Amino acid sequence: MNDSATASPATPSRVPQASAQRIRAIRRWTADLWSLRIERPAGFRFQPGHYLRLGLPVETPASAVWRPYSIVSAPDDEALEIVLVRVPDGAFTSQLARLGEGDPVLLEQAVFGFFLESQLAPGDTLWMLATGTGIGPYVSLLRTPGALDRHRRAVLVHSVRRADELSYRDEIEAAVAASGGRLHYLPVVTRDTVGGTLSGRIPRLIDDRLLQSAADAALEPTGSRVMVCGNPAFTTDMRALLSARGFTPCRRGSPGTMLFEKYW
Ligand SMILES: Cc1cc2nc3c(=O)[nH]c(=O)nc-3n(C[C@H](O)[C@H](O)[C@H](O)COP(=O)(O)OP(=O)(O)OC[C@H]3O[C@@H](n4cnc5c(N)ncnc54)[C@H](O)[C@@H]3O)c2cc1C
């Protein structure tokens, strides 16, 4: 959920208007971390930062389990891409894990959410902070031409437990190489020691000024804008840290300097 959300995104209060769409491709980053590309119905529009809702089983839409997933694709992509982990005994992901390419899933017709870069006041440096599958909305931004143009620089920080969970790393590094110095990528691995990555939780790395110095960028409310996406301990800690430094939340009709998407 984010600053502007009102209802729980996981549990629609009605039977959603949905269609069955086939899984076109599955990319496995690890045994439990995958990206799916799903058929995109005509007229299904979104912006980077929106999320969609999937349901299973397809045969019983009225009693299906529905879950929200951030969209990884760019708005002009012909397919809908998401990245997700299998949760042990998870009500939805356990069902999804049994499916393969060509199998259908239920896709709700609408898109949702307010984790949109446009919610932020204009700024100099955009910090995009993610844990785990929270990388998804930022990959969508990177894939969308002009989506980061309001900022002189952007810093993408992706924290995972093990290095093989650094999904999209090659694609992000290619975007960095093509950015003319405007985009920085800081992978963080918390349970391995790996060359070329930082180690430790993101809030601690900020307190110790290690992220700022690795990116050669300040993190202060006058010029910095911060997007935070991932697990609840991370988003809670980041909200406290940023609030203490004078960052302000985004409200409907009132741009702020920090924006959150909490996955559970
Ligand atoms: C706005 C929004 C966007 C989301 N986008 C994504 C996304 O892009 N990718 C994604 O994988 N999940 C995403 N989620 C979480 C997702 O909707 C499901 O909660 C998740 O896939 C687990 O569903 P489940 O039914 O298998 O597990 P459940 O039986 O519902 O179990 C829930 C438990 O699973 C764990 N969990 C949930 N999500 C994750 C996760 N991402 N990583 C690790 N553990 C998790 C937590 O311990 C949580 O308490 C998003 C959630 C929200 C609210």
PDB file of N, CA and C in Angstrom, residues 128-205:
ATOM      1  N   MET A 128      15.582   5.615  -5.955  1.00  0.00           N
ATOM      2  CA  MET A 128      14.611   4.524  -6.093  1.00  0.00           C
ATOM      3  C   MET A 128      15.142   3.356  -5.262  1.00  0.00           C
ATOM      4  N   LEU A 129      14.493   3.096  -4.134  1.00  0.00           N
ATOM      5  CA  LEU A 129      14.999   2.106  -3.177  1.00  0.00           C
ATOM      6  C   LEU A 129      14.081   0.887  -3.171  1.00  0.00           C
ATOM      7  N   ALA A 130      14.671  -0.308  -3.311  1.00  0.00           N
ATOM      8  CA  ALA A 130      13.859  -1.528  -3.378  1.00  0.00           C
ATOM      9  C   ALA A 130      14.473  -2.630  -2.542  1.00  0.00           C
ATOM     10  N   THR A 131      13.582  -3.445  -1.939  1.00  0.00           N
ATOM     11  CA  THR A 131      14.021  -4.753  -1.450  1.00  0.00           C
ATOM     12  C   THR A 131      13.336  -5.815  -2.307  1.00  0.00           C
ATOM     13  N   GLY A 132      14.058  -6.895  -2.601  1.00  0.00           N
ATOM     14  CA  GLY A 132      13.493  -8.066  -3.270  1.00  0.00           C
ATOM     15  C   GLY A 132      12.745  -7.736  -4.542  1.00  0.00           C
ATOM     16  N   THR A 133      11.484  -8.205  -4.608  1.00  0.00           N
ATOM     17  CA  THR A 133      10.687  -8.002  -5.818  1.00  0.00           C
ATOM     18  C   THR A 133      10.213  -6.560  -5.969  1.00  0.00           C
ATOM     19  N   GLY A 134      10.515  -5.719  -4.994  1.00  0.00           N
ATOM     20  CA  GLY A 134      10.194  -4.291  -5.090  1.00  0.00           C
ATOM     21  C   GLY A 134      10.947  -3.576  -6.199  1.00  0.00           C
ATOM     22  N   ILE A 135      11.823  -4.274  -6.899  1.00  0.00           N
ATOM     23  CA  ILE A 135      12.540  -3.689  -8.040  1.00  0.00           C
ATOM     24  C   ILE A 135      11.595  -3.436  -9.223  1.00  0.00           C
ATOM     25  N   GLY A 136      10.468  -4.154  -9.278  1.00  0.00           N
ATOM     26  CA  GLY A 136       9.602  -4.142 -10.461  1.00  0.00           C
ATOM     27  C   GLY A 136       9.210  -2.765 -10.977  1.00  0.00           C
ATOM     28  N   PRO A 137       8.641  -1.891 -10.137  1.00  0.00           N
ATOM     29  CA  PRO A 137       8.198  -0.591 -10.654  1.00  0.00           C
ATOM     30  C   PRO A 137       9.341   0.240 -11.237  1.00  0.00           C
ATOM     31  N   TYR A 138      10.551   0.046 -10.704  1.00  0.00           N
ATOM     32  CA  TYR A 138      11.684   0.840 -11.190  1.00  0.00           C
ATOM     33  C   TYR A 138      12.151   0.348 -12.558  1.00  0.00           C
ATOM     34  N   VAL A 139      12.073  -0.968 -12.784  1.00  0.00           N
ATOM     35  CA  VAL A 139      12.420  -1.483 -14.114  1.00  0.00           C
ATOM     36  C   VAL A 139      11.425  -0.925 -15.133  1.00  0.00           C
ATOM     37  N   SER A 140      10.158  -0.837 -14.745  1.00  0.00           N
ATOM     38  CA  SER A 140       9.168  -0.237 -15.640  1.00  0.00           C
ATOM     39  C   SER A 140       9.537   1.213 -15.958  1.00  0.00           C
ATOM     40  N   LEU A 141       9.962   1.959 -14.944  1.00  0.00           N
ATOM     41  CA  LEU A 141      10.391   3.350 -15.188  1.00  0.00           C
ATOM     42  C   LEU A 141      11.585   3.398 -16.139  1.00  0.00           C
ATOM     43  N   LEU A 142      12.575   2.512 -15.909  1.00  0.00           N
ATOM     44  CA  LEU A 142      13.773   2.523 -16.765  1.00  0.00           C
ATOM     45  C   LEU A 142      13.426   2.160 -18.201  1.00  0.00           C
ATOM     46  N   ARG A 143      12.407   1.314 -18.367  1.00  0.00           N
ATOM     47  CA  ARG A 143      12.033   0.878 -19.718  1.00  0.00           C
ATOM     48  C   ARG A 143      11.176   1.906 -20.449  1.00  0.00           C
ATOM     49  N   THR A 144      10.762   2.951 -19.748  1.00  0.00           N
ATOM     50  CA  THR A 144       9.833   3.920 -20.334  1.00  0.00           C
ATOM     51  C   THR A 144      10.588   5.176 -20.740  1.00  0.00           C
ATOM     52  N   PRO A 145      10.735   5.438 -22.032  1.00  0.00           N
ATOM     53  CA  PRO A 145      11.516   6.602 -22.461  1.00  0.00           C
ATOM     54  C   PRO A 145      10.984   7.889 -21.829  1.00  0.00           C
ATOM     55  N   GLY A 146      11.885   8.682 -21.257  1.00  0.00           N
ATOM     56  CA  GLY A 146      11.510   9.985 -20.705  1.00  0.00           C
ATOM     57  C   GLY A 146      10.934   9.942 -19.297  1.00  0.00           C
ATOM     58  N   ALA A 147      10.748   8.740 -18.734  1.00  0.00           N
ATOM     59  CA  ALA A 147      10.044   8.652 -17.446  1.00  0.00           C
ATOM     60  C   ALA A 147      10.823   9.290 -16.299  1.00  0.00           C
ATOM     61  N   LEU A 148      12.144   9.402 -16.441  1.00  0.00           N
ATOM     62  CA  LEU A 148      12.950   9.967 -15.354  1.00  0.00           C
ATOM     63  C   LEU A 148      13.448  11.368 -15.690  1.00  0.00           C
ATOM     64  N   ASP A 149      12.913  11.954 -16.748  1.00  0.00           N
ATOM     65  CA  ASP A 149      13.465  13.215 -17.247  1.00  0.00           C
ATOM     66  C   ASP A 149      13.277  14.399 -16.311  1.00  0.00           C
ATOM     67  N   ARG A 150      12.363  14.299 -15.345  1.00  0.00           N
ATOM     68  CA  ARG A 150      12.172  15.433 -14.427  1.00  0.00           C
ATOM     69  C   ARG A 150      13.340  15.575 -13.455  1.00  0.00           C
ATOM     70  N   HIS A 151      14.230  14.562 -13.418  1.00  0.00           N
ATOM     71  CA  HIS A 151      15.325  14.570 -12.445  1.00  0.00           C
ATOM     72  C   HIS A 151      16.665  14.613 -13.177  1.00  0.00           C
ATOM     73  N   ARG A 152      17.597  15.359 -12.619  1.00  0.00           N
ATOM     74  CA  ARG A 152      18.922  15.443 -13.242  1.00  0.00           C
ATOM     75  C   ARG A 152      19.655  14.116 -13.110  1.00  0.00           C
ATOM     76  N   ARG A 153      19.443  13.442 -11.978  1.00  0.00           N
ATOM     77  CA  ARG A 153      20.098  12.155 -11.739  1.00  0.00           C
ATOM     78  C   ARG A 153      19.103  11.198 -11.101  1.00  0.00           C
ATOM     79  N   ALA A 154      19.381   9.906 -11.250  1.00  0.00           N
ATOM     80  CA  ALA A 154      18.570   8.898 -10.569  1.00  0.00           C
ATOM     81  C   ALA A 154      19.502   7.833 -10.001  1.00  0.00           C
ATOM     82  N   VAL A 155      19.180   7.368  -8.807  1.00  0.00           N
ATOM     83  CA  VAL A 155      19.983   6.330  -8.144  1.00  0.00           C
ATOM     84  C   VAL A 155      19.049   5.170  -7.817  1.00  0.00           C
ATOM     85  N   LEU A 156      19.364   3.994  -8.340  1.00  0.00           N
ATOM     86  CA  LEU A 156      18.552   2.801  -8.090  1.00  0.00           C
ATOM     87  C   LEU A 156      19.308   1.885  -7.129  1.00  0.00           C
ATOM     88  N   VAL A 157      18.701   1.624  -5.970  1.00  0.00           N
ATOM     89  CA  VAL A 157      19.322   0.771  -4.955  1.00  0.00           C
ATOM     90  C   VAL A 157      18.460  -0.478  -4.809  1.00  0.00           C
ATOM     91  N   HIS A 158      19.053  -1.646  -5.015  1.00  0.00           N
ATOM     92  CA  HIS A 158      18.298  -2.903  -4.929  1.00  0.00           C
ATOM     93  C   HIS A 158      18.940  -3.805  -3.891  1.00  0.00           C
ATOM     94  N   SER A 159      18.208  -4.075  -2.823  1.00  0.00           N
ATOM     95  CA  SER A 159      18.727  -4.907  -1.743  1.00  0.00           C
ATOM     96  C   SER A 159      18.087  -6.290  -1.782  1.00  0.00           C
ATOM     97  N   VAL A 160      18.931  -7.311  -1.763  1.00  0.00           N
ATOM     98  CA  VAL A 160      18.466  -8.705  -1.762  1.00  0.00           C
ATOM     99  C   VAL A 160      19.307  -9.484  -0.758  1.00  0.00           C
ATOM    100  N   ARG A 161      18.848 -10.699  -0.449  1.00  0.00           N
ATOM    101  CA  ARG A 161      19.629 -11.483   0.507  1.00  0.00           C
ATOM    102  C   ARG A 161      20.855 -12.100  -0.160  1.00  0.00           C
ATOM    103  N   ARG A 162      20.653 -12.687  -1.348  1.00  0.00           N
ATOM    104  CA  ARG A 162      21.766 -13.368  -2.026  1.00  0.00           C
ATOM    105  C   ARG A 162      21.930 -12.802  -3.431  1.00  0.00           C
ATOM    106  N   ALA A 163      23.161 -12.845  -3.921  1.00  0.00           N
ATOM    107  CA  ALA A 163      23.481 -12.154  -5.174  1.00  0.00           C
ATOM    108  C   ALA A 163      22.644 -12.653  -6.351  1.00  0.00           C
ATOM    109  N   ASP A 164      22.261 -13.953  -6.360  1.00  0.00           N
ATOM    110  CA  ASP A 164      21.491 -14.439  -7.510  1.00  0.00           C
ATOM    111  C   ASP A 164      20.059 -13.900  -7.519  1.00  0.00           C
ATOM    112  N   GLU A 165      19.670 -13.187  -6.450  1.00  0.00           N
ATOM    113  CA  GLU A 165      18.342 -12.564  -6.424  1.00  0.00           C
ATOM    114  C   GLU A 165      18.365 -11.145  -7.006  1.00  0.00           C
ATOM    115  N   LEU A 166      19.510 -10.724  -7.527  1.00  0.00           N
ATOM    116  CA  LEU A 166      19.600  -9.390  -8.153  1.00  0.00           C
ATOM    117  C   LEU A 166      18.994  -9.467  -9.556  1.00  0.00           C
ATOM    118  N   SER A 167      17.665  -9.617  -9.592  1.00  0.00           N
ATOM    119  CA  SER A 167      16.972  -9.741 -10.877  1.00  0.00           C
ATOM    120  C   SER A 167      17.165  -8.459 -11.691  1.00  0.00           C
ATOM    121  N   TYR A 168      17.167  -8.616 -12.992  1.00  0.00           N
ATOM    122  CA  TYR A 168      17.279  -7.505 -13.952  1.00  0.00           C
ATOM    123  C   TYR A 168      18.635  -6.794 -13.885  1.00  0.00           C
ATOM    124  N   ARG A 169      19.626  -7.388 -13.233  1.00  0.00           N
ATOM    125  CA  ARG A 169      20.895  -6.681 -13.055  1.00  0.00           C
ATOM    126  C   ARG A 169      21.526  -6.295 -14.394  1.00  0.00           C
ATOM    127  N   ASP A 170      21.562  -7.236 -15.348  1.00  0.00           N
ATOM    128  CA  ASP A 170      22.195  -6.929 -16.640  1.00  0.00           C
ATOM    129  C   ASP A 170      21.470  -5.795 -17.353  1.00  0.00           C
ATOM    130  N   GLU A 171      20.147  -5.858 -17.324  1.00  0.00           N
ATOM    131  CA  GLU A 171      19.356  -4.813 -17.997  1.00  0.00           C
ATOM    132  C   GLU A 171      19.590  -3.452 -17.341  1.00  0.00           C
ATOM    133  N   ILE A 172      19.650  -3.436 -16.016  1.00  0.00           N
ATOM    134  CA  ILE A 172      19.862  -2.164 -15.309  1.00  0.00           C
ATOM    135  C   ILE A 172      21.264  -1.632 -15.622  1.00  0.00           C
ATOM    136  N   GLU A 173      22.256  -2.530 -15.621  1.00  0.00           N
ATOM    137  CA  GLU A 173      23.619  -2.067 -15.910  1.00  0.00           C
ATOM    138  C   GLU A 173      23.731  -1.530 -17.337  1.00  0.00           C
ATOM    139  N   ALA A 174      22.976  -2.110 -18.260  1.00  0.00           N
ATOM    140  CA  ALA A 174      22.970  -1.584 -19.636  1.00  0.00           C
ATOM    141  C   ALA A 174      22.337  -0.194 -19.665  1.00  0.00           C
ATOM    142  N   ALA A 175      21.284   0.001 -18.872  1.00  0.00           N
ATOM    143  CA  ALA A 175      20.644   1.327 -18.807  1.00  0.00           C
ATOM    144  C   ALA A 175      21.597   2.352 -18.200  1.00  0.00           C
ATOM    145  N   VAL A 176      22.368   1.929 -17.196  1.00  0.00           N
ATOM    146  CA  VAL A 176      23.359   2.826 -16.585  1.00  0.00           C
ATOM    147  C   VAL A 176      24.390   3.236 -17.642  1.00  0.00           C
ATOM    148  N   ALA A 177      24.880   2.245 -18.396  1.00  0.00           N
ATOM    149  CA  ALA A 177      25.919   2.523 -19.401  1.00  0.00           C
ATOM    150  C   ALA A 177      25.411   3.486 -20.468  1.00  0.00           C
ATOM    151  N   ALA A 178      24.114   3.417 -20.754  1.00  0.00           N
ATOM    152  CA  ALA A 178      23.545   4.272 -21.810  1.00  0.00           C
ATOM    153  C   ALA A 178      23.080   5.626 -21.281  1.00  0.00           C
ATOM    154  N   SER A 179      23.216   5.861 -19.963  1.00  0.00           N
ATOM    155  CA  SER A 179      22.568   7.040 -19.369  1.00  0.00           C
ATOM    156  C   SER A 179      23.447   8.281 -19.356  1.00  0.00           C
ATOM    157  N   GLY A 180      24.690   8.160 -19.795  1.00  0.00           N
ATOM    158  CA  GLY A 180      25.577   9.320 -19.785  1.00  0.00           C
ATOM    159  C   GLY A 180      25.834   9.845 -18.381  1.00  0.00           C
ATOM    160  N   GLY A 181      25.886   8.956 -17.408  1.00  0.00           N
ATOM    161  CA  GLY A 181      26.198   9.364 -16.032  1.00  0.00           C
ATOM    162  C   GLY A 181      24.988   9.816 -15.233  1.00  0.00           C
ATOM    163  N   ARG A 182      23.787   9.749 -15.801  1.00  0.00           N
ATOM    164  CA  ARG A 182      22.596  10.232 -15.067  1.00  0.00           C
ATOM    165  C   ARG A 182      22.007   9.166 -14.158  1.00  0.00           C
ATOM    166  N   LEU A 183      22.269   7.884 -14.481  1.00  0.00           N
ATOM    167  CA  LEU A 183      21.686   6.796 -13.689  1.00  0.00           C
ATOM    168  C   LEU A 183      22.785   6.032 -12.959  1.00  0.00           C
ATOM    169  N   HIS A 184      22.575   5.814 -11.660  1.00  0.00           N
ATOM    170  CA  HIS A 184      23.502   5.011 -10.854  1.00  0.00           C
ATOM    171  C   HIS A 184      22.760   3.799 -10.317  1.00  0.00           C
ATOM    172  N   TYR A 185      23.475   2.683 -10.205  1.00  0.00           N
ATOM    173  CA  TYR A 185      22.871   1.437  -9.714  1.00  0.00           C
ATOM    174  C   TYR A 185      23.720   0.918  -8.576  1.00  0.00           C
ATOM    175  N   LEU A 186      23.093   0.718  -7.429  1.00  0.00           N
ATOM    176  CA  LEU A 186      23.818   0.219  -6.267  1.00  0.00           C
ATOM    177  C   LEU A 186      23.169  -1.071  -5.786  1.00  0.00           C
ATOM    178  N   PRO A 187      23.692  -2.236  -6.190  1.00  0.00           N
ATOM    179  CA  PRO A 187      23.173  -3.491  -5.656  1.00  0.00           C
ATOM    180  C   PRO A 187      23.667  -3.704  -4.226  1.00  0.00           C
ATOM    181  N   VAL A 188      22.775  -4.206  -3.386  1.00  0.00           N
ATOM    182  CA  VAL A 188      23.103  -4.447  -1.977  1.00  0.00           C
ATOM    183  C   VAL A 188      22.756  -5.900  -1.670  1.00  0.00           C
ATOM    184  N   VAL A 189      23.695  -6.636  -1.112  1.00  0.00           N
ATOM    185  CA  VAL A 189      23.452  -8.041  -0.776  1.00  0.00           C
ATOM    186  C   VAL A 189      23.652  -8.194   0.726  1.00  0.00           C
ATOM    187  N   THR A 190      22.598  -8.692   1.416  1.00  0.00           N
ATOM    188  CA  THR A 190      22.659  -8.672   2.883  1.00  0.00           C
ATOM    189  C   THR A 190      23.235  -9.952   3.490  1.00  0.00           C
ATOM    190  N   ARG A 191      23.177 -11.080   2.770  1.00  0.00           N
ATOM    191  CA  ARG A 191      23.634 -12.326   3.416  1.00  0.00           C
ATOM    192  C   ARG A 191      24.830 -12.975   2.738  1.00  0.00           C
ATOM    193  N   ASP A 192      25.411 -12.322   1.733  1.00  0.00           N
ATOM    194  CA  ASP A 192      26.636 -12.809   1.088  1.00  0.00           C
ATOM    195  C   ASP A 192      27.611 -11.643   1.069  1.00  0.00           C
ATOM    196  N   THR A 193      28.878 -11.957   0.928  1.00  0.00           N
ATOM    197  CA  THR A 193      29.830 -10.892   0.633  1.00  0.00           C
ATOM    198  C   THR A 193      30.221 -11.052  -0.822  1.00  0.00           C
ATOM    199  N   VAL A 194      29.853 -10.080  -1.634  1.00  0.00           N
ATOM    200  CA  VAL A 194      30.034 -10.204  -3.076  1.00  0.00           C
ATOM    201  C   VAL A 194      30.721  -8.948  -3.595  1.00  0.00           C
ATOM    202  N   GLY A 195      31.729  -9.129  -4.439  1.00  0.00           N
ATOM    203  CA  GLY A 195      32.421  -7.986  -5.027  1.00  0.00           C
ATOM    204  C   GLY A 195      31.451  -7.119  -5.819  1.00  0.00           C
ATOM    205  N   GLY A 196      31.629  -5.799  -5.753  1.00  0.00           N
ATOM    206  CA  GLY A 196      30.795  -4.888  -6.540  1.00  0.00           C
ATOM    207  C   GLY A 196      29.440  -4.614  -5.922  1.00  0.00           C
ATOM    208  N   THR A 197      29.193  -5.111  -4.708  1.00  0.00           N
ATOM    209  CA  THR A 197      27.923  -4.816  -4.042  1.00  0.00           C
ATOM    210  C   THR A 197      28.208  -4.283  -2.644  1.00  0.00           C
ATOM    211  N   LEU A 198      27.226  -3.533  -2.112  1.00  0.00           N
ATOM    212  CA  LEU A 198      27.296  -3.118  -0.714  1.00  0.00           C
ATOM    213  C   LEU A 198      26.664  -4.201   0.135  1.00  0.00           C
ATOM    214  N   SER A 199      26.919  -4.153   1.441  1.00  0.00           N
ATOM    215  CA  SER A 199      26.363  -5.160   2.333  1.00  0.00           C
ATOM    216  C   SER A 199      25.722  -4.469   3.532  1.00  0.00           C
ATOM    217  N   GLY A 200      24.520  -4.925   3.928  1.00  0.00           N
ATOM    218  CA  GLY A 200      23.837  -4.327   5.080  1.00  0.00           C
ATOM    219  C   GLY A 200      22.478  -3.805   4.671  1.00  0.00           C
ATOM    220  N   ARG A 201      21.622  -3.514   5.666  1.00  0.00           N
ATOM    221  CA  ARG A 201      20.280  -3.008   5.361  1.00  0.00           C
ATOM    222  C   ARG A 201      20.353  -1.566   4.867  1.00  0.00           C
ATOM    223  N   ILE A 202      19.433  -1.209   3.980  1.00  0.00           N
ATOM    224  CA  ILE A 202      19.478   0.120   3.360  1.00  0.00           C
ATOM    225  C   ILE A 202      19.405   1.248   4.404  1.00  0.00           C
ATOM    226  N   PRO A 203      18.499   1.188   5.395  1.00  0.00           N
ATOM    227  CA  PRO A 203      18.464   2.304   6.360  1.00  0.00           C
ATOM    228  C   PRO A 203      19.805   2.507   7.062  1.00  0.00           C
ATOM    229  N   ARG A 204      20.466   1.405   7.389  1.00  0.00           N
ATOM    230  CA  ARG A 204      21.773   1.508   8.046  1.00  0.00           C
ATOM    231  C   ARG A 204      22.820   2.118   7.106  1.00  0.00           C
ATOM    232  N   LEU A 205      22.768   1.691   5.831  1.00  0.00           N
ATOM    233  CA  LEU A 205      23.723   2.223   4.848  1.00  0.00           C
ATOM    234  C   LEU A 205      23.529   3.728   4.652  1.00  0.00           C
TER     235      LEU A 205
END
